Amino acid sequence: MRPHITSHRTLHHWGRLVPKSSKFIFITGGVLSSLGKGIASASIGLLLKQHGFSVTVQKFDPYINIDPGTMNPFQHGEVYVTDDGAETDLDLGHYERFLDVSLTKQNNATAGQVYFDVISRERRGEYLGKTVQVIPHITDEIKRRMRAFEGKFDIIMLEIGGTVGDIESLPFLEAARQLALDVGRSNSLFVHLTYVPYIRSAGEVKTKPTQHSVKTLMEFGIMPDILLCRAESKLDKEIREKIGMFCNVEERSVFEALDAETIYEVPMMFAKRGLDSIVLEKLHLRKSALKMDTWSRFVSRVKNPKHAVTIGIVGKYIKYKDSYKSILEALVHAGAINNARVDLKWIDSELVLEDNVSEHLSGVDGILVCPGFGSRGIEGKITAIQHARENNIPFFGICLGMQCAVIEYARNVAGLPNANSSEFKKNKENVIDLMHSQRDVTDKGGTMRLGKYPAVLKKSSKAYAAYKSERIDERHRHRYEVNNEFRDLLAAKGLVLSGMSPDGKLVEIIELKDHPWFVGVQFHPELKSRAVTGHPLFVSFVKASLKRSLENA
Ligand code: GLN
C-alpha cells in the first residue's frame, strides 16, 4: 500500500490517489571522518525546506550495534533520543535543530538493525531454500529502510555514516547505487563531502585525497553530482576546475565548505555559493524564492550578541564535548534569544571537592549539572550543587543532575545525611531509586524509560513561568527516579515538586522557592531545543544567569 498523501502536488490519476514522487539525496563522506557530514546534510535540508519543499533526513550507520544506546559517550558522543523513544546518532539532533522537525526511529538505521531483521527473518523460515547473502538480502533491507518515507516528503536525504572505502559501508553504498537506479537519475543526487588540505611546507592545497576518495566511490558505481570540499581557505576557480576535471564533476558543482564561526552559518555560506540552486536544478525541481530572513537574524544574534554570560558545565565526560552536544547547542539558542554570548567553563566533576569548589566555580554566572550514568564524579556534582544552592547561583540540573540535586537537598537540608541513589549505594536513605518498571529488566539495550512523556506543572512554579503552559511533553532516558517514600519529607522541608507525571506518580521537576533560579528536571530538555526558537527552560536559565552577571558587573 502506498501512503496516503495530502500534498497539493498529489495528482488524481484514474480516480486513484497517486503519491507525490520523492527525490533522494545521498550524502557520503570521504578522506577522513569528522568533516561535518551531519551539519552539511542539515544545512542542505534547511535550504530546501526554505525553498518550500518538505524534507526529511535519515542517517545510516554502518556499525553492528543495534543503536548507540549502549555505547560509551567517549566513543560515540551523545545519544540522541527521539519522541518515539529511539536511541539514535547525534546527527539526528542537528537535523531536528536545523529543520525544526521531530524525527522518529525510522530516521536512523544501523547495520546491526539491518542484520538483526534479516537474520530474524531467516530464523522464521522466510528465506527457506535460499542462501541468505549480503547482496541481495542485506542490501534489499537497507533499500527498504531508505524508502520508508517515499511519497511522504518531497525530498528525502540519506546520510551514510563512516567514510567511503570502509568495509562496513559497502552494503550501504551498494544499496544507494541500486536505489538511485531504481528511482531514476533525475530523482536522485549524490553529494560527496571530502577534504582538501592546505600543506604548509608546499604552500598549496592538495586535491589528491579528494581524487582518491571519489575514485573509491566510483569503484562502487557511484558518480558524485556535487562535491563539498572542506577546506581552511577559499578554493579558487583553478583548484575547483582541477578537482572537477579529475573527479568527473563539473566545476560549478565543486563547492568549498569552509570553517564557519558558528555551524548555523553553514546553510547561508552554501546558499551564497548557489548550492541550493544546483541541487534543485539537478533534481529537476522548480525553483522558488529562498526564505532565510528569520534564520539569518538568528545567526547574526549568535554572532554579535550584546552581552556575555559564563555557564559552568559540571560533568564527567567533559574531555569529549560531543557527549553534551545538545546541551551546548541549547545554550547557543538560549544565548541568542537573550542577546548574550554563552561562554562555557568546563568543570570535571571528578575533581570538585569541598575545599576547592569555590575555586572551580569562580567566575560562573550559572551552573549546569549534566546527565550521566554510574558513580564516578557524583560527589563532585553534589558539592557543586550545594555551592549553587547556598550562594544563590542559578542552577540547572538535567536528569542525573536533578537526581544529584535531590540527594544534596536530602543530605544537607532534609536531615538525611546518608541520602544517595541506589544506582550508587544501596541504603535506607535512597531518595533516588530504581523505577518499579525497571526492576525486572535485565537487557541493557533500549530498556530505559525512553522518549516522550507528558508532565503537569504547578502554576506558581518557575517551570510554569518558563513554559507558560500547565502541560508539557519532554523526552526521557533514565532508569531511576525520585523515591516516592521520601517525597513528603522533602516537600515538607521546602523542596518544590513543580512537575509531575499526569498520574502524579513520578516527579519530573524539582525547584527551590527562595533562590534566583534552581531547577532540576528528570527529562532531557536539550533534545527539544531548536535553532531560532530555543527551549523555555534554557532560555529562562540563561536569563537568570545573565541577570546575575549584569548585577555583578
Ligand atoms: N543514571 C540516571 C538514571 O538512569 C540518570 C540518567 C541520565 O542522566 N540520563 O536514572
Tab-separated table of N, CA, C and O in Angstrom, residues 36-108:
chain	number	residue	atom	x	y	z
A	36	GLY	N	32.000	16.807	9.277
A	36	GLY	CA	30.765	17.562	9.468
A	36	GLY	C	29.692	17.202	8.462
A	36	GLY	O	28.953	18.068	7.988
A	37	LYS	N	29.603	15.908	8.140
A	37	LYS	CA	28.577	15.466	7.193
A	37	LYS	C	27.176	15.758	7.724
A	37	LYS	O	26.280	16.130	6.980
A	38	GLY	N	27.007	15.574	9.027
A	38	GLY	CA	25.696	15.811	9.645
A	38	GLY	C	25.265	17.255	9.479
A	38	GLY	O	24.110	17.541	9.146
A	39	ILE	N	26.202	18.157	9.690
A	39	ILE	CA	25.867	19.582	9.573
A	39	ILE	C	25.652	19.950	8.108
A	39	ILE	O	24.763	20.730	7.778
A	40	ALA	N	26.459	19.353	7.227
A	40	ALA	CA	26.265	19.604	5.789
A	40	ALA	C	24.873	19.128	5.373
A	40	ALA	O	24.140	19.842	4.670
A	41	SER	N	24.479	17.939	5.826
A	41	SER	CA	23.163	17.407	5.459
A	41	SER	C	22.056	18.300	6.009
A	41	SER	O	21.107	18.651	5.295
A	42	ALA	N	22.193	18.672	7.297
A	42	ALA	CA	21.173	19.518	7.921
A	42	ALA	C	21.080	20.860	7.195
A	42	ALA	O	19.982	21.402	7.002
A	43	SER	N	22.234	21.380	6.760
A	43	SER	CA	22.249	22.691	6.103
A	43	SER	C	21.571	22.633	4.736
A	43	SER	O	20.777	23.511	4.387
A	44	ILE	N	21.880	21.593	3.964
A	44	ILE	CA	21.231	21.445	2.651
A	44	ILE	C	19.728	21.254	2.881
A	44	ILE	O	18.894	21.852	2.197
A	45	GLY	N	19.395	20.440	3.874
A	45	GLY	CA	17.986	20.204	4.194
A	45	GLY	C	17.250	21.495	4.510
A	45	GLY	O	16.148	21.742	4.024
A	46	LEU	N	17.892	22.335	5.316
A	46	LEU	CA	17.253	23.603	5.673
A	46	LEU	C	17.010	24.457	4.428
A	46	LEU	O	15.926	25.031	4.249
A	47	LEU	N	18.025	24.540	3.560
A	47	LEU	CA	17.861	25.372	2.352
A	47	LEU	C	16.684	24.881	1.517
A	47	LEU	O	15.876	25.669	1.025
A	48	LEU	N	16.581	23.556	1.388
A	48	LEU	CA	15.492	23.011	0.567
A	48	LEU	C	14.140	23.281	1.239
A	48	LEU	O	13.156	23.604	0.575
A	49	LYS	N	14.127	23.150	2.553
A	49	LYS	CA	12.887	23.445	3.285
A	49	LYS	C	12.498	24.914	3.082
A	49	LYS	O	11.329	25.239	2.878
A	50	GLN	N	13.498	25.802	3.134
A	50	GLN	CA	13.211	27.230	2.984
A	50	GLN	C	12.896	27.608	1.530
A	50	GLN	O	12.535	28.730	1.254
A	51	HIS	N	13.049	26.648	0.644
A	51	HIS	CA	12.566	26.847	-0.728
A	51	HIS	C	11.127	26.353	-0.839
A	51	HIS	O	10.545	26.343	-1.922
A	52	GLY	N	10.592	25.836	0.250
A	52	GLY	CA	9.189	25.422	0.254
A	52	GLY	C	8.955	23.924	0.095
A	52	GLY	O	7.815	23.500	-0.073
A	53	PHE	N	10.010	23.130	0.147
A	53	PHE	CA	9.820	21.677	-0.005
A	53	PHE	C	9.731	20.998	1.357
A	53	PHE	O	10.306	21.477	2.330
A	54	SER	N	9.017	19.881	1.392
A	54	SER	CA	9.022	19.096	2.624
A	54	SER	C	10.235	18.160	2.558
A	54	SER	O	10.504	17.550	1.526
A	55	VAL	N	10.969	18.121	3.668
A	55	VAL	CA	12.261	17.423	3.665
A	55	VAL	C	12.383	16.556	4.917
A	55	VAL	O	11.980	16.973	6.003
A	56	THR	N	12.940	15.368	4.758
A	56	THR	CA	13.360	14.619	5.939
A	56	THR	C	14.776	14.102	5.725
A	56	THR	O	15.249	14.043	4.573
A	57	VAL	N	15.453	13.787	6.806
A	57	VAL	CA	16.826	13.296	6.712
A	57	VAL	C	16.928	11.992	7.493
A	57	VAL	O	16.450	11.892	8.619
A	58	GLN	N	17.549	11.001	6.864
A	58	GLN	CA	17.788	9.723	7.539
A	58	GLN	C	19.286	9.492	7.643
A	58	GLN	O	20.031	9.842	6.736
A	59	LYS	N	19.691	8.866	8.755
A	59	LYS	CA	21.115	8.564	8.915
A	59	LYS	C	21.289	7.056	8.923
A	59	LYS	O	20.589	6.347	9.649
A	60	PHE	N	22.232	6.569	8.133
A	60	PHE	CA	22.554	5.136	8.107
A	60	PHE	C	23.940	4.928	8.704
A	60	PHE	O	24.922	5.454	8.187
A	61	ASP	N	23.986	4.211	9.812
A	61	ASP	CA	25.255	3.990	10.499
A	61	ASP	C	25.731	2.571	10.268
A	61	ASP	O	25.024	1.616	10.610
A	62	PRO	N	26.925	2.412	9.721
A	62	PRO	CA	27.378	1.068	9.341
A	62	PRO	C	27.886	0.194	10.491
A	62	PRO	O	28.405	-0.872	10.226
A	63	TYR	N	27.759	0.611	11.746
A	63	TYR	CA	28.257	-0.266	12.814
A	63	TYR	C	27.251	-1.351	13.201
A	63	TYR	O	26.077	-1.273	12.847
A	64	ILE	N	27.735	-2.349	13.944
A	64	ILE	CA	26.935	-3.538	14.237
A	64	ILE	C	26.035	-3.354	15.468
A	64	ILE	O	25.058	-4.079	15.641
A	65	ASN	N	26.326	-2.394	16.320
A	65	ASN	CA	25.417	-2.152	17.448
A	65	ASN	C	24.012	-1.891	16.902
A	65	ASN	O	23.864	-1.261	15.855
A	66	ILE	N	23.005	-2.345	17.632
A	66	ILE	CA	21.629	-2.079	17.207
A	66	ILE	C	21.354	-0.578	17.260
A	66	ILE	O	20.697	-0.001	16.391
A	67	ASP	N	21.864	0.068	18.271
A	67	ASP	CA	21.774	1.533	18.367
A	67	ASP	C	22.922	2.004	19.248
A	67	ASP	O	23.611	1.186	19.873
A	68	PRO	N	23.141	3.331	19.337
A	68	PRO	CA	24.289	3.791	20.139
A	68	PRO	C	24.002	3.800	21.641
A	68	PRO	O	24.862	4.194	22.429
A	69	GLY	N	22.794	3.344	22.036
A	69	GLY	CA	22.367	3.442	23.438
A	69	GLY	C	23.305	2.787	24.433
A	69	GLY	O	23.396	3.224	25.574
A	70	THR	N	23.999	1.745	23.998
A	70	THR	CA	24.873	1.049	24.940
A	70	THR	C	26.331	1.498	24.815
A	70	THR	O	27.196	0.960	25.474
A	71	MET	N	26.571	2.470	23.959
A	71	MET	CA	27.974	2.891	23.752
A	71	MET	C	28.379	3.959	24.757
A	71	MET	O	27.575	4.802	25.147
A	72	ASN	N	29.650	3.941	25.087
A	72	ASN	CA	30.226	4.939	25.975
A	72	ASN	C	30.239	6.310	25.266
A	72	ASN	O	30.646	6.396	24.108
A	73	PRO	N	29.813	7.364	25.954
A	73	PRO	CA	29.828	8.694	25.317
A	73	PRO	C	31.210	9.101	24.816
A	73	PRO	O	31.333	9.863	23.862
A	74	PHE	N	32.254	8.575	25.430
A	74	PHE	CA	33.605	8.894	24.950
A	74	PHE	C	33.830	8.348	23.539
A	74	PHE	O	34.632	8.834	22.774
A	75	GLN	N	33.132	7.245	23.213
A	75	GLN	CA	33.269	6.605	21.903
A	75	GLN	C	32.392	7.279	20.859
A	75	GLN	O	32.786	7.473	19.732
A	76	HIS	N	31.189	7.568	21.293
A	76	HIS	CA	30.169	7.892	20.305
A	76	HIS	C	29.587	9.293	20.458
A	76	HIS	O	28.888	9.788	19.597
A	77	GLY	N	29.889	9.951	21.575
A	77	GLY	CA	29.238	11.231	21.843
A	77	GLY	C	27.859	10.989	22.417
A	77	GLY	O	27.543	9.883	22.856
A	78	GLU	N	27.069	12.033	22.368
A	78	GLU	CA	25.730	11.967	22.962
A	78	GLU	C	24.832	10.940	22.252
A	78	GLU	O	24.948	10.738	21.053
A	79	VAL	N	23.949	10.333	23.029
A	79	VAL	CA	22.903	9.506	22.426
A	79	VAL	C	21.675	10.402	22.300
A	79	VAL	O	21.204	10.964	23.284
A	80	TYR	N	21.182	10.544	21.094
A	80	TYR	CA	20.052	11.437	20.858
A	80	TYR	C	18.762	10.627	20.899
A	80	TYR	O	18.651	9.609	20.210
A	81	VAL	N	17.804	11.060	21.714
A	81	VAL	CA	16.560	10.305	21.877
A	81	VAL	C	15.427	11.021	21.140
A	81	VAL	O	15.269	12.240	21.257
A	82	THR	N	14.665	10.256	20.378
A	82	THR	CA	13.541	10.836	19.632
A	82	THR	C	12.260	10.763	20.473
A	82	THR	O	12.225	10.090	21.504
A	83	ASP	N	11.224	11.448	19.995
A	83	ASP	CA	9.926	11.395	20.691
A	83	ASP	C	9.479	9.954	20.902
A	83	ASP	O	8.971	9.593	21.951
A	84	ASP	N	9.640	9.125	19.866
A	84	ASP	CA	9.146	7.751	19.971
A	84	ASP	C	10.138	6.816	20.673
A	84	ASP	O	10.000	5.598	20.605
A	85	GLY	N	11.127	7.391	21.335
A	85	GLY	CA	11.949	6.605	22.246
A	85	GLY	C	13.095	5.839	21.610
A	85	GLY	O	13.613	4.914	22.215
A	86	ALA	N	13.505	6.231	20.398
A	86	ALA	CA	14.673	5.572	19.799
A	86	ALA	C	15.941	6.247	20.317
A	86	ALA	O	15.983	7.465	20.478
A	87	GLU	N	16.959	5.455	20.579
A	87	GLU	CA	18.271	5.998	20.948
A	87	GLU	C	19.074	6.059	19.665
A	87	GLU	O	19.358	5.024	19.053
A	88	THR	N	19.422	7.257	19.252
A	88	THR	CA	19.955	7.431	17.894
A	88	THR	C	21.254	8.227	17.878
A	88	THR	O	21.691	8.755	18.897
A	89	ASP	N	21.789	8.345	16.666
A	89	ASP	CA	23.013	9.099	16.428
A	89	ASP	C	22.790	10.593	16.660
A	89	ASP	O	21.719	11.120	16.369
A	90	LEU	N	23.839	11.257	17.131
A	90	LEU	CA	23.661	12.680	17.449
A	90	LEU	C	23.423	13.556	16.224
A	90	LEU	O	22.955	14.694	16.368
A	91	ASP	N	23.701	13.046	15.034
A	91	ASP	CA	23.383	13.835	13.838
A	91	ASP	C	21.878	14.113	13.737
A	91	ASP	O	21.467	15.115	13.154
A	92	LEU	N	21.063	13.237	14.295
A	92	LEU	CA	19.621	13.497	14.267
A	92	LEU	C	19.295	14.787	15.024
A	92	LEU	O	18.332	15.480	14.705
A	93	GLY	N	20.135	15.080	16.009
A	93	GLY	CA	19.973	16.337	16.740
A	93	GLY	C	20.182	17.530	15.809
A	93	GLY	O	19.408	18.488	15.822
A	94	HIS	N	21.216	17.456	14.976
A	94	HIS	CA	21.443	18.544	14.009
A	94	HIS	C	20.251	18.675	13.069
A	94	HIS	O	19.786	19.771	12.788
A	95	TYR	N	19.767	17.546	12.574
A	95	TYR	CA	18.636	17.611	11.627
A	95	TYR	C	17.437	18.286	12.305
A	95	TYR	O	16.789	19.153	11.721
A	96	GLU	N	17.139	17.857	13.537
A	96	GLU	CA	15.963	18.420	14.222
A	96	GLU	C	16.159	19.903	14.518
A	96	GLU	O	15.233	20.695	14.370
A	97	ARG	N	17.361	20.260	14.962
A	97	ARG	CA	17.594	21.668	15.329
A	97	ARG	C	17.567	22.578	14.109
A	97	ARG	O	17.067	23.691	14.168
A	98	PHE	N	18.105	22.109	12.973
A	98	PHE	CA	18.127	22.940	11.772
A	98	PHE	C	16.742	22.971	11.115
A	98	PHE	O	16.267	24.018	10.696
A	99	LEU	N	16.134	21.805	10.985
A	99	LEU	CA	14.895	21.717	10.195
A	99	LEU	C	13.647	21.971	11.026
A	99	LEU	O	12.552	22.082	10.480
A	100	ASP	N	13.800	22.040	12.355
A	100	ASP	CA	12.667	22.239	13.244
A	100	ASP	C	11.574	21.197	12.995
A	100	ASP	O	10.421	21.522	12.750
A	101	VAL	N	11.993	19.939	13.035
A	101	VAL	CA	11.052	18.829	12.867
A	101	VAL	C	11.346	17.803	13.961
A	101	VAL	O	12.431	17.793	14.531
A	102	SER	N	10.371	16.948	14.256
A	102	SER	CA	10.608	15.855	15.194
A	102	SER	C	10.737	14.572	14.397
A	102	SER	O	9.828	14.192	13.664
A	103	LEU	N	11.874	13.917	14.548
A	103	LEU	CA	12.128	12.702	13.772
A	103	LEU	C	11.702	11.470	14.563
A	103	LEU	O	11.296	11.573	15.723
A	104	THR	N	11.828	10.317	13.925
A	104	THR	CA	11.364	9.075	14.548
A	104	THR	C	12.452	8.017	14.453
A	104	THR	O	13.503	8.242	13.866
A	105	LYS	N	12.139	6.841	14.973
A	105	LYS	CA	13.140	5.777	14.921
A	105	LYS	C	13.466	5.372	13.491
A	105	LYS	O	14.535	4.832	13.230
A	106	GLN	N	12.571	5.662	12.575
A	106	GLN	CA	12.863	5.330	11.174
A	106	GLN	C	13.917	6.241	10.555
A	106	GLN	O	14.382	5.994	9.455
A	107	ASN	N	14.267	7.324	11.254
A	107	ASN	CA	15.258	8.240	10.700
A	107	ASN	C	16.699	7.816	10.974
A	107	ASN	O	17.642	8.488	10.564
A	108	ASN	N	16.883	6.729	11.700
A	108	ASN	CA	18.242	6.242	11.954
A	108	ASN	C	18.233	4.722	11.834
A	108	ASN	O	17.398	4.059	12.431
